PDB file of C-alpha atoms in Angstrom:
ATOM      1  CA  UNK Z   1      -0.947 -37.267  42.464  1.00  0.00           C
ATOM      2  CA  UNK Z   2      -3.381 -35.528  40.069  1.00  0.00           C
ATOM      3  CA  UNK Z   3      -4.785 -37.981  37.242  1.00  0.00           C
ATOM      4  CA  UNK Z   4      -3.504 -36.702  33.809  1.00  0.00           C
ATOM      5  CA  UNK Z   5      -6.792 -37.287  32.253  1.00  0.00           C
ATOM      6  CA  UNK Z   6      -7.927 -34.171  34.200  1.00  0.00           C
ATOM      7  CA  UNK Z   7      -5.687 -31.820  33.020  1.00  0.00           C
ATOM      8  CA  UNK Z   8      -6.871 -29.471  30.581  1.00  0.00           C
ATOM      9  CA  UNK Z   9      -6.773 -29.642  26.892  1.00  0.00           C
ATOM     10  CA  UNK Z  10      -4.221 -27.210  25.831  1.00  0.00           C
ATOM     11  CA  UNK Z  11      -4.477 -25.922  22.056  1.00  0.00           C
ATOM     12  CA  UNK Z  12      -1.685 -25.395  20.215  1.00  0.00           C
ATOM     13  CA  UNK Z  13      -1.983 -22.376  17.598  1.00  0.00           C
ATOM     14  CA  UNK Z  14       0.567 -20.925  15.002  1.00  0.00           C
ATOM     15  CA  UNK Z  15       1.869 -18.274  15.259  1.00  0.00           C
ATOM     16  CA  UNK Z  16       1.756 -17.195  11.498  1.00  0.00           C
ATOM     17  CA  UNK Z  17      -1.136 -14.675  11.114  1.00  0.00           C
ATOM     18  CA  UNK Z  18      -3.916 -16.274   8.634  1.00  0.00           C
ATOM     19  CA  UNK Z  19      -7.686 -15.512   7.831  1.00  0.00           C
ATOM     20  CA  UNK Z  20     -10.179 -17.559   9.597  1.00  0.00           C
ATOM     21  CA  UNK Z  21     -12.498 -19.705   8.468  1.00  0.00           C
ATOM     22  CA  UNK Z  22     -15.642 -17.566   9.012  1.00  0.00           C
ATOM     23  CA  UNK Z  23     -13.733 -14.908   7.190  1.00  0.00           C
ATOM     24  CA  UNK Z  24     -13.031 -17.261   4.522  1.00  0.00           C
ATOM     25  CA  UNK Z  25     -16.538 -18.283   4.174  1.00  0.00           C
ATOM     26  CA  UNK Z  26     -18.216 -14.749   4.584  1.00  0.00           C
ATOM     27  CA  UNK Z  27     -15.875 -13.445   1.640  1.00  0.00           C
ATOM     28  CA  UNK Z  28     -17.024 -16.676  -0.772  1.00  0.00           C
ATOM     29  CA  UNK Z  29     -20.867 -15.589   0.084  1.00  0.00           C
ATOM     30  CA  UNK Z  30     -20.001 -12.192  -1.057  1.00  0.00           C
ATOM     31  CA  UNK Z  31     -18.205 -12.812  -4.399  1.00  0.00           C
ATOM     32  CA  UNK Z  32     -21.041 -15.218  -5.354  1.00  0.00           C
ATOM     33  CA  UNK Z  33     -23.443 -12.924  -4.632  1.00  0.00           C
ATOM     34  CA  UNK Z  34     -21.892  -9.903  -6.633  1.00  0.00           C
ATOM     35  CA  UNK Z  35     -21.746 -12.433  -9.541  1.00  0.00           C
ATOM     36  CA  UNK Z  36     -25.007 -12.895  -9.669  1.00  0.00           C
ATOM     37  CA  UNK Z  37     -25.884  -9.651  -8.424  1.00  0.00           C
ATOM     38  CA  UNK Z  38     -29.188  -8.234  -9.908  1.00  0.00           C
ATOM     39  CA  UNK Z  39     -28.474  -5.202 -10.014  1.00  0.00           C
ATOM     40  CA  UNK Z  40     -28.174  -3.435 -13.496  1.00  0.00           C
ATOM     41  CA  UNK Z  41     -24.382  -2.889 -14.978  1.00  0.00           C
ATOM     42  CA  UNK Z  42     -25.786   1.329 -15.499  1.00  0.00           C
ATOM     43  CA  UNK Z  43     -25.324   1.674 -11.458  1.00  0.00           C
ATOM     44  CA  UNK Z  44     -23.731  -1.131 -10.408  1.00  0.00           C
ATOM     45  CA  UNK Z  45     -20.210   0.695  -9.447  1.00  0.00           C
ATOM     46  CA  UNK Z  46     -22.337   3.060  -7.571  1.00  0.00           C
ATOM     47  CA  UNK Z  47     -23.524   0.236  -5.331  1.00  0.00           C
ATOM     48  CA  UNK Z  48     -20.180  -2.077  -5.365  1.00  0.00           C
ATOM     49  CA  UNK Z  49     -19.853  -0.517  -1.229  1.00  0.00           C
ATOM     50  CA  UNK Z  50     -22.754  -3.440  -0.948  1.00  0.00           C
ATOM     51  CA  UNK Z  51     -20.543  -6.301  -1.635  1.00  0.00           C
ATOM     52  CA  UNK Z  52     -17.191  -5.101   0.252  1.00  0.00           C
ATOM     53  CA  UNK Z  53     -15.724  -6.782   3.236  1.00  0.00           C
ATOM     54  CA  UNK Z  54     -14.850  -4.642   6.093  1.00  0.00           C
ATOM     55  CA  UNK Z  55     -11.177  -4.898   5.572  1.00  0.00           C
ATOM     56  CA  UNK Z  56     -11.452  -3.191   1.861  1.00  0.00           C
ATOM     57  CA  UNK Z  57     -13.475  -0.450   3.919  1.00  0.00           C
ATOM     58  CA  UNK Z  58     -10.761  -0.462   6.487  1.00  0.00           C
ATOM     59  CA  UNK Z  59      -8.316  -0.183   4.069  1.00  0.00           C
ATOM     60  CA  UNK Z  60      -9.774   3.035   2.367  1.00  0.00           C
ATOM     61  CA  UNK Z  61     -10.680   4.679   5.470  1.00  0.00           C
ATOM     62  CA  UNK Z  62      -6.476   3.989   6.355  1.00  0.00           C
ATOM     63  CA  UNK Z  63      -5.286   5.474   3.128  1.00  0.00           C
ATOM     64  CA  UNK Z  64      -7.468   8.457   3.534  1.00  0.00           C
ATOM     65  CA  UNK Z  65      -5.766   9.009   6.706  1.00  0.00           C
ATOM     66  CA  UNK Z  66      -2.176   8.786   5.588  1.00  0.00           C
ATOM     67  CA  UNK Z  67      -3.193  11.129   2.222  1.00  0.00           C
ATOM     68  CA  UNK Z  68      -4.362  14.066   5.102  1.00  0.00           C
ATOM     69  CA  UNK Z  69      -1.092  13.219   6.535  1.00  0.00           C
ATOM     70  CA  UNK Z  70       0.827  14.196   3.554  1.00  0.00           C
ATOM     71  CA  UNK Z  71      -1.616  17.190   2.161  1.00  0.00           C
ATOM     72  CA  UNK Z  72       1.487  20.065   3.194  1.00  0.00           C
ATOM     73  CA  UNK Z  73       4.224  18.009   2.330  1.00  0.00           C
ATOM     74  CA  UNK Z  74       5.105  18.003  -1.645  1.00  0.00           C
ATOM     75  CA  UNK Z  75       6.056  15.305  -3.814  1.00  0.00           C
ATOM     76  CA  UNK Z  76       4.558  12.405  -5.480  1.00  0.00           C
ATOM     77  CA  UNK Z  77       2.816   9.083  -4.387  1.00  0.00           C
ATOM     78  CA  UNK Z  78       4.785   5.816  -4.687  1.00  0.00           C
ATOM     79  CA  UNK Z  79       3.186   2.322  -4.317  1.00  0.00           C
ATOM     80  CA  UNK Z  80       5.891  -0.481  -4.240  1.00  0.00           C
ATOM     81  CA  UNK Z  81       4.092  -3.998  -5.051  1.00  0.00           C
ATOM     82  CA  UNK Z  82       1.020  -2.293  -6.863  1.00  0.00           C
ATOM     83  CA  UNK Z  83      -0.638  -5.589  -7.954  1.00  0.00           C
ATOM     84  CA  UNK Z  84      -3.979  -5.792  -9.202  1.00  0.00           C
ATOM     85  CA  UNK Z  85      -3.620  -1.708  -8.066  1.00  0.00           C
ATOM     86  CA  UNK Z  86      -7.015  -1.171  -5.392  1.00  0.00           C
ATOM     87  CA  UNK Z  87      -5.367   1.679  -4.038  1.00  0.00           C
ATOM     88  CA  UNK Z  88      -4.056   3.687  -7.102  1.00  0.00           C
ATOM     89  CA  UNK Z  89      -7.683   4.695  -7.649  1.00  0.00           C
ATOM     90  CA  UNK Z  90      -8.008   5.797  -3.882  1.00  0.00           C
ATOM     91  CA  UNK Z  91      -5.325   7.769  -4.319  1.00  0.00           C
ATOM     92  CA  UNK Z  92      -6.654   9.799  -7.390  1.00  0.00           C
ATOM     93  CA  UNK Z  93      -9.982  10.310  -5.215  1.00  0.00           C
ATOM     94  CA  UNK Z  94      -8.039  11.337  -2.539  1.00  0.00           C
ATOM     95  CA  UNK Z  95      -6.494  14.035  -4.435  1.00  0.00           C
ATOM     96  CA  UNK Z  96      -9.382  15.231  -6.005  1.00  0.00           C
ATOM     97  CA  UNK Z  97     -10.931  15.611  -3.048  1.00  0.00           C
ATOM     98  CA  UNK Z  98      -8.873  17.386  -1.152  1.00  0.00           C
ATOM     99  CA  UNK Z  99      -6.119  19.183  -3.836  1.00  0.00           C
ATOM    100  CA  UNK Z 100      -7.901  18.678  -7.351  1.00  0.00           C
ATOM    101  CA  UNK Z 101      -5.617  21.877  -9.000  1.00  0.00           C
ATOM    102  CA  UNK Z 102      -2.220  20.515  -7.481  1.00  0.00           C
ATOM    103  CA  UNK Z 103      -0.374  18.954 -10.931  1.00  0.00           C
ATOM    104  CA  UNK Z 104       2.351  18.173  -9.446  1.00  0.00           C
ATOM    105  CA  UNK Z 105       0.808  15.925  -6.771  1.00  0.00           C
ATOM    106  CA  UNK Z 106       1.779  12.757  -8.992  1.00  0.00           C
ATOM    107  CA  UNK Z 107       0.483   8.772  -8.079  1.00  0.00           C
ATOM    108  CA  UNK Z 108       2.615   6.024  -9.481  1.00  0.00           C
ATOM    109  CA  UNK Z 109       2.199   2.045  -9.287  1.00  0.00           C
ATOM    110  CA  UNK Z 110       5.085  -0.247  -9.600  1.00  0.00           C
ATOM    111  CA  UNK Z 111       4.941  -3.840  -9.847  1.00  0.00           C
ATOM    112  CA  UNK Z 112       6.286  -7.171 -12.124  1.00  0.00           C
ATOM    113  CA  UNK Z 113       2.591  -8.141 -12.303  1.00  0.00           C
ATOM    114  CA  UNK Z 114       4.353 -11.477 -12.948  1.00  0.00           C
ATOM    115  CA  UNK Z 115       4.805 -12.301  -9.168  1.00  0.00           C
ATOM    116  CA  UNK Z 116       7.920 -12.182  -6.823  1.00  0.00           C
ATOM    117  CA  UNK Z 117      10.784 -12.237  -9.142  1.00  0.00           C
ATOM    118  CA  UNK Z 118      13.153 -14.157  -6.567  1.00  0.00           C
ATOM    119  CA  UNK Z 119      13.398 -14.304  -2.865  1.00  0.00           C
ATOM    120  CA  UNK Z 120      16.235 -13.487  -0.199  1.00  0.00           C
ATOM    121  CA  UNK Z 121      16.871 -15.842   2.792  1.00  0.00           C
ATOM    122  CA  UNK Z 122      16.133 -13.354   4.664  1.00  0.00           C
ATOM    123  CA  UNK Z 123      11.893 -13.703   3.498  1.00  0.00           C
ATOM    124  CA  UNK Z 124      11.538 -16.888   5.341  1.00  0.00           C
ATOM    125  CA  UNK Z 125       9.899 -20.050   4.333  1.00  0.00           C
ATOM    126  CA  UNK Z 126       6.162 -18.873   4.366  1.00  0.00           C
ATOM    127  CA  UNK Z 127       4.242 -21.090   1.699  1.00  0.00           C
ATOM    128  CA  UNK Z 128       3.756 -17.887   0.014  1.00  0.00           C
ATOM    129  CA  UNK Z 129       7.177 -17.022  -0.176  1.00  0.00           C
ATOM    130  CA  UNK Z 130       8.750 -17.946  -3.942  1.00  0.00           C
ATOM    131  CA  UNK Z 131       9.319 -16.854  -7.064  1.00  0.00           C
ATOM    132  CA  UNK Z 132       6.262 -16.127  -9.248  1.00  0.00           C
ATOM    133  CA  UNK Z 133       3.974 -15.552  -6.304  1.00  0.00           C
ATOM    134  CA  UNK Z 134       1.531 -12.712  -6.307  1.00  0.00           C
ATOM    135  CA  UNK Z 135       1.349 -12.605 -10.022  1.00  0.00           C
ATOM    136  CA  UNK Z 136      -1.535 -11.080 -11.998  1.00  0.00           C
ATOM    137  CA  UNK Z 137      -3.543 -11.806 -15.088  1.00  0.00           C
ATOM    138  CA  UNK Z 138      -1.897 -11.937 -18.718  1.00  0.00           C
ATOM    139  CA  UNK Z 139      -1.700  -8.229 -19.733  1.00  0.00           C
ATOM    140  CA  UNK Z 140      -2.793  -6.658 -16.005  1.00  0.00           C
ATOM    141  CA  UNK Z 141      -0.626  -4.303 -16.471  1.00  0.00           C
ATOM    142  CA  UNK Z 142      -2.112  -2.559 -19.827  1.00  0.00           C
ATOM    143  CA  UNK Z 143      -5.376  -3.321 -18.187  1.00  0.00           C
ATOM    144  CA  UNK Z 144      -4.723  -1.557 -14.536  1.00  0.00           C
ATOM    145  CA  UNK Z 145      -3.411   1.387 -16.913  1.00  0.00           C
ATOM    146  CA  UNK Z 146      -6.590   1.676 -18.681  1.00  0.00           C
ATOM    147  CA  UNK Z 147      -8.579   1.878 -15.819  1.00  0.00           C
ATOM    148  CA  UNK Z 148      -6.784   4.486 -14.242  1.00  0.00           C
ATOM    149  CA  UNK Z 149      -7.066   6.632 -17.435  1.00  0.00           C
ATOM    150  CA  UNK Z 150     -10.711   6.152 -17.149  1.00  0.00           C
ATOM    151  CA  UNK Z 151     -10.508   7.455 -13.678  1.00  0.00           C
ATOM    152  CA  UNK Z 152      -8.388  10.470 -14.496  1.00  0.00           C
ATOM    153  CA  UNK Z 153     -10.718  11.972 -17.215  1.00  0.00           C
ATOM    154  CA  UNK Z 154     -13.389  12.494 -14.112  1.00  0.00           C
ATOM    155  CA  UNK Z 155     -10.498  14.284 -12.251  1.00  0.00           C
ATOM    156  CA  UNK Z 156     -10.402  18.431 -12.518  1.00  0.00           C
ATOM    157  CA  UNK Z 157      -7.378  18.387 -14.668  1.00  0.00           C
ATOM    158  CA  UNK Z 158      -7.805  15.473 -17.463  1.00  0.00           C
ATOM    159  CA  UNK Z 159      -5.624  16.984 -20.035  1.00  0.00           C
ATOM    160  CA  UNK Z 160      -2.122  16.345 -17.186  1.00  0.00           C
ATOM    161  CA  UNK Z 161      -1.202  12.904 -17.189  1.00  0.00           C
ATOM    162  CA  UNK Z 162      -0.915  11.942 -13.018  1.00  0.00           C
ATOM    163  CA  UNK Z 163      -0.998   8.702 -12.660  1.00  0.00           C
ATOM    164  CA  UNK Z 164       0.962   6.131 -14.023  1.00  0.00           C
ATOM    165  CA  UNK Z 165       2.117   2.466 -13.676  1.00  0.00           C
ATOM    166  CA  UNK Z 166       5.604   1.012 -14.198  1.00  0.00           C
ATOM    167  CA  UNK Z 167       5.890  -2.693 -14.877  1.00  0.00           C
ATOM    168  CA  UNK Z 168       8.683  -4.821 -14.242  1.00  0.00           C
ATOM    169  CA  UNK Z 169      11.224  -5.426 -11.193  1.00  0.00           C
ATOM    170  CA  UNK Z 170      11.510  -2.303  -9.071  1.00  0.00           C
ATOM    171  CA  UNK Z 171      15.177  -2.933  -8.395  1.00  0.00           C
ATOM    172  CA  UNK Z 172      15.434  -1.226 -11.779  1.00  0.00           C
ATOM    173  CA  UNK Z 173      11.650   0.940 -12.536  1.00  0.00           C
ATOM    174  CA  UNK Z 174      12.365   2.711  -9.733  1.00  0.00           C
ATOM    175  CA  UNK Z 175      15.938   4.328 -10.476  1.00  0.00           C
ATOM    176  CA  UNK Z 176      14.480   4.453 -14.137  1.00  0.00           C
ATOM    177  CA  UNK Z 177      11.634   6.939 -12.864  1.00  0.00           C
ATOM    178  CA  UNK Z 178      13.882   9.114 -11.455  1.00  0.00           C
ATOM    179  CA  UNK Z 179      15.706   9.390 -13.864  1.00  0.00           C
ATOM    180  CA  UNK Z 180      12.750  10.274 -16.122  1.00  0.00           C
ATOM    181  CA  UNK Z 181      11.773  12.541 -13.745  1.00  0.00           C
ATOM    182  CA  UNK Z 182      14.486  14.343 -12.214  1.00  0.00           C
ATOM    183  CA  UNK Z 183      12.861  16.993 -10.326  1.00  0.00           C
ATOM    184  CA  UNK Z 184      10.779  14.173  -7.937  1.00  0.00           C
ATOM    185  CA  UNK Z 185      10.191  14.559  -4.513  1.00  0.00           C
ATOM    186  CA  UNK Z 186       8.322  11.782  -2.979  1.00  0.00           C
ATOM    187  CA  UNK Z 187       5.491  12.479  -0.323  1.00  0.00           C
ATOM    188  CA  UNK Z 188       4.121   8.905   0.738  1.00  0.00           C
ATOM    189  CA  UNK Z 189       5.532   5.715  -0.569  1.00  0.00           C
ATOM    190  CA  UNK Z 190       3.520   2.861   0.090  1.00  0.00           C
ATOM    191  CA  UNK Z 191       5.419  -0.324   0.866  1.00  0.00           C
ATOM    192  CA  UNK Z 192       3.814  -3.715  -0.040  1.00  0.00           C
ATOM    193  CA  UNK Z 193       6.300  -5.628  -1.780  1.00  0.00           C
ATOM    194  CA  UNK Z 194       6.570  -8.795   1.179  1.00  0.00           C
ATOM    195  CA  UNK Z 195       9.941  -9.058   0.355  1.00  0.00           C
ATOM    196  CA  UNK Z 196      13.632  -7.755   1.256  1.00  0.00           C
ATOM    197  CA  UNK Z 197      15.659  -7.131  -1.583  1.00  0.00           C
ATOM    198  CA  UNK Z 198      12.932  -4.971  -3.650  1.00  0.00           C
ATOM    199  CA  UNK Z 199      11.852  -3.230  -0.339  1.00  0.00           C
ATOM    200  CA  UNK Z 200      15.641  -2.497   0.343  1.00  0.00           C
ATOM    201  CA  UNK Z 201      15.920  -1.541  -2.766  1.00  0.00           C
ATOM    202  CA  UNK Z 202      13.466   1.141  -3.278  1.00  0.00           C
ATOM    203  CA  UNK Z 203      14.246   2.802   0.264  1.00  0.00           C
ATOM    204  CA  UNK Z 204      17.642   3.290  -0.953  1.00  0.00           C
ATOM    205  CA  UNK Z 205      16.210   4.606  -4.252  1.00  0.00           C
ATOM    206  CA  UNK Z 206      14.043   7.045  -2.926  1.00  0.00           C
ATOM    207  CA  UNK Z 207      15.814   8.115   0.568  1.00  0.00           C
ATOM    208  CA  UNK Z 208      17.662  11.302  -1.066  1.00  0.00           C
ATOM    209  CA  UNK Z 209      13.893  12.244  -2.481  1.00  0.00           C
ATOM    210  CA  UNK Z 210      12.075  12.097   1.103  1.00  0.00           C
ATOM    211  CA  UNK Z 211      11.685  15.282   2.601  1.00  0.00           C
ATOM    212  CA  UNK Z 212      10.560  16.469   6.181  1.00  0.00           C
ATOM    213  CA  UNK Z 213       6.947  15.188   6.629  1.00  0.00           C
ATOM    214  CA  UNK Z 214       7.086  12.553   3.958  1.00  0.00           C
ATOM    215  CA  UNK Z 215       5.248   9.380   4.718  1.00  0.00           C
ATOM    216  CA  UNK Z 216       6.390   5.331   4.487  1.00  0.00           C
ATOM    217  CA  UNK Z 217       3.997   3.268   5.164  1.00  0.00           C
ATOM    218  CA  UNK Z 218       4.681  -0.322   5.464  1.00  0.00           C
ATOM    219  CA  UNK Z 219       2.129  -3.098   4.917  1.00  0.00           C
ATOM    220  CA  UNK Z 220       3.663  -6.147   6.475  1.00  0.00           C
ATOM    221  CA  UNK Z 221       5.868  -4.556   9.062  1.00  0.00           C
ATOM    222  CA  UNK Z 222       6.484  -6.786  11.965  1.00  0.00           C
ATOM    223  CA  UNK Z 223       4.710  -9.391  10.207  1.00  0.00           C
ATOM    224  CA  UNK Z 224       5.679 -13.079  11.186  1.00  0.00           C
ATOM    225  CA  UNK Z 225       5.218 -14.600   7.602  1.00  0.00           C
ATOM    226  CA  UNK Z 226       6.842 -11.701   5.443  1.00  0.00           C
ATOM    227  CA  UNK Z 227       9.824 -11.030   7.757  1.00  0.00           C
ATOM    228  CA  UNK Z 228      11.860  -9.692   4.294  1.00  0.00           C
ATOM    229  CA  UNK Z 229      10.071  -6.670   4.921  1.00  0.00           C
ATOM    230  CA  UNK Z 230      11.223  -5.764   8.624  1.00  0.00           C
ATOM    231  CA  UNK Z 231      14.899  -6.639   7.748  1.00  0.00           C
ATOM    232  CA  UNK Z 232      14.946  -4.387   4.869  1.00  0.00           C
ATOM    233  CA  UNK Z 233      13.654  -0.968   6.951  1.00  0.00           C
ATOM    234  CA  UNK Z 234      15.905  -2.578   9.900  1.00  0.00           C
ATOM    235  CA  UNK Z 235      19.244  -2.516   7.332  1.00  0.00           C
ATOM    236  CA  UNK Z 236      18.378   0.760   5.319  1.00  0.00           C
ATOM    237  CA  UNK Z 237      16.641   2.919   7.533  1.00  0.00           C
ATOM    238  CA  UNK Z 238      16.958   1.846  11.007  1.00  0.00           C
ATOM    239  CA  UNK Z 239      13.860   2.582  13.683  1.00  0.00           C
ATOM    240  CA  UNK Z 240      15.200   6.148  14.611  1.00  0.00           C
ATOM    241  CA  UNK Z 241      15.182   7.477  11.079  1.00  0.00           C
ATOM    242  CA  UNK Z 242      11.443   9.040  11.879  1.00  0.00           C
ATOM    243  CA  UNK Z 243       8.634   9.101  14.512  1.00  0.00           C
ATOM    244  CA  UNK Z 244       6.909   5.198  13.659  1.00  0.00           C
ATOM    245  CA  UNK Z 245       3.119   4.568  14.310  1.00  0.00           C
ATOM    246  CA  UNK Z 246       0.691   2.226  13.340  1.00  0.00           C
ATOM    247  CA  UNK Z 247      -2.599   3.688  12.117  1.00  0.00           C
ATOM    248  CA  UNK Z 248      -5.239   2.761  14.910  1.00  0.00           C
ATOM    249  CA  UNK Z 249      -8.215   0.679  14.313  1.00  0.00           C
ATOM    250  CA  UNK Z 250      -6.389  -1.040  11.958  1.00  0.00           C
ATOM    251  CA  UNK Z 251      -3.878  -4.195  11.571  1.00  0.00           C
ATOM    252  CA  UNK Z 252      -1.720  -2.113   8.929  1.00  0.00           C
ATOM    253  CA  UNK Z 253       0.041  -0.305   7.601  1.00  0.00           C
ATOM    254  CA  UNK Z 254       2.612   0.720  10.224  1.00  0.00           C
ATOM    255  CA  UNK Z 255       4.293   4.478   9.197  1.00  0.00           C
ATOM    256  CA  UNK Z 256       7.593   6.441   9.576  1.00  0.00           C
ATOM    257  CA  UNK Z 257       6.938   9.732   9.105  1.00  0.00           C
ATOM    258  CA  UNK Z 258      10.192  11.609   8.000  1.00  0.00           C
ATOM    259  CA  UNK Z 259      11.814  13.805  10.880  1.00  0.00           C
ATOM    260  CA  UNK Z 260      10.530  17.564  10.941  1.00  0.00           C
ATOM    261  CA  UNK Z 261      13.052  19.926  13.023  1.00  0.00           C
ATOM    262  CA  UNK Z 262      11.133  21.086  16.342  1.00  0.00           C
ATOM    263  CA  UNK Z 263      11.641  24.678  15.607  1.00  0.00           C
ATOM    264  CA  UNK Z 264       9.664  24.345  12.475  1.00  0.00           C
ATOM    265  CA  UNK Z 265       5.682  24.326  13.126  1.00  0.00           C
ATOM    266  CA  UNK Z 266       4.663  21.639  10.724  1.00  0.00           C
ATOM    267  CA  UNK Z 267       1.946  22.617   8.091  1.00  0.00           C
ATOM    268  CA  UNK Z 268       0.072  19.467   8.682  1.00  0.00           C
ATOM    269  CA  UNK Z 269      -0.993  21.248  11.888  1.00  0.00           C
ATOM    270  CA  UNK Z 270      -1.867  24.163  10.529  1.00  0.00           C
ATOM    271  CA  UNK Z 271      -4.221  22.054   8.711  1.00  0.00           C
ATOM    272  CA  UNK Z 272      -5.785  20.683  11.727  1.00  0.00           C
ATOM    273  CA  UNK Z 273      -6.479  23.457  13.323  1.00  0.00           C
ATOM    274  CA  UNK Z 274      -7.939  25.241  10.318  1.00  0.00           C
ATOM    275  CA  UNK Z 275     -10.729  22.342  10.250  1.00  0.00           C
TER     276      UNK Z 275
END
């Protein structure tokens, strides 16, 4: 009989995905050192690449890929669960870069900036996971808004307005937007609101405004401490609604792309040929 002080140690781990500590330290270092960064205020957001962790560089390289995705198909850019708003600005890059003249290529944020207004039982019991959570600063919003406008008057068409954040909960922005704007098709909407209701709630919103090629992109798909998120594309949309990837060389987002008929060469690869 084998002695049970011999058997091996066997280490329990959770299955919730969570940052290590390394991570946790390495990102500390870096915000200290941008605080007391010496470099002068004049060029400082021409050096801020300095002071980024890799998964802000991921992130940027991922949205650039979905915005090529989306460069034939028309419509306007929807972020769901906005918050402090990193990836409006990428967005307004994006288009400059690559369709600067296009004014009706439109970017809109939405978000309570005032955290998760309630929670489903279907969002699980991650710590994370109640009302008021992933709230912003007093006045964000007005803040986020300004910055954006600063943004836009570098962009080739300052006089059109493009960009544009909607505060409050989404369950009832969203429906108000399109009502505003009647004629909206959406291209991409980007999906990181963690939770089921609001994510429900905006694929039902939007679903008669998607068109063949459009893009949803989901941040916490599959993800074992937001599980609101699955549920809601599960309930409203099903997995055979589109063709669904993940983005490689990177943890997220995962993306249905809208259903294009066979018999109809897409212009997306038109587009890849041509470069």
């Amino acid at each position: 009989m084998a002695d049970p002080r011999s058997r091996p140690t066997v280490v329990v781990r959770d299955v919730s995905p969570s940052t290590d500590c390394s991570t946790i330290v390495s990102r500390s270092h870096l915000q200290v050192l941008l605080a007391r960064s010496p470099i002068p205020p004049e060029v400082l957001l021409d050096n801020l690449a300095l002071y980024m962790p890799r998964t802000a560089i991921v992130d940027a390289i991922a949205m650039g890929d979905l915005y090529r995705r989306i460069l034939c198909v028309p419509g306007t850019v929807m972020e769901f669960g906005t918050r402090w708003g990193r990836r409006l600005p990428l967005f307004v890059a994006l288009r400059e870069l690559y369709e600067p003249y296009d004014y009706t290529r439109r970017i809109v944020g939405f978000d309570t900036f005032s955290g998760f207004p309630r929670v489903h039982v279907n969002d699980g019991g991650h710590p994370e996971i109640h009302a008021g959570s992933m709230s912003t600063a007093t006045g964000y919003a007005e803040h986020l808004s300004r910055v954006l406008e600063a943004h836009e008057e570098q962009t080739a068409l300052p006089h059109i307005r493009r960009v544009e954040v909607r505060a409050g909960d989404v369950v009832d922005t969203v429906p108000d937007y399109l009502r505003d704007y009647p004629e909206t098709l959406v291209s991409l909407a980007y999906f990181d609101l963690d939770l089921y209701e609001p994510t429900r709630a905006c694929m039902s919103a939007i679903r008669s405004r998607l068109v063949p090629g459009s893009i949803l992109a989901f941040d916490e798909l599959a993800h074992h401490n937001f599980p609101g998120e699955t549920l809601a594309v599960l309930d409203e949309l099903g997995l055979r609604w589109g063709a669904v990837e993940k983005l490689p060389h990177h943890r997220g987002p995962t993306i249905v792309t809208v259903a294009t008929p066979p018999s109809r060469p897409t212009c997306r690869a038109e587009h890849e040929r041509s470069v």
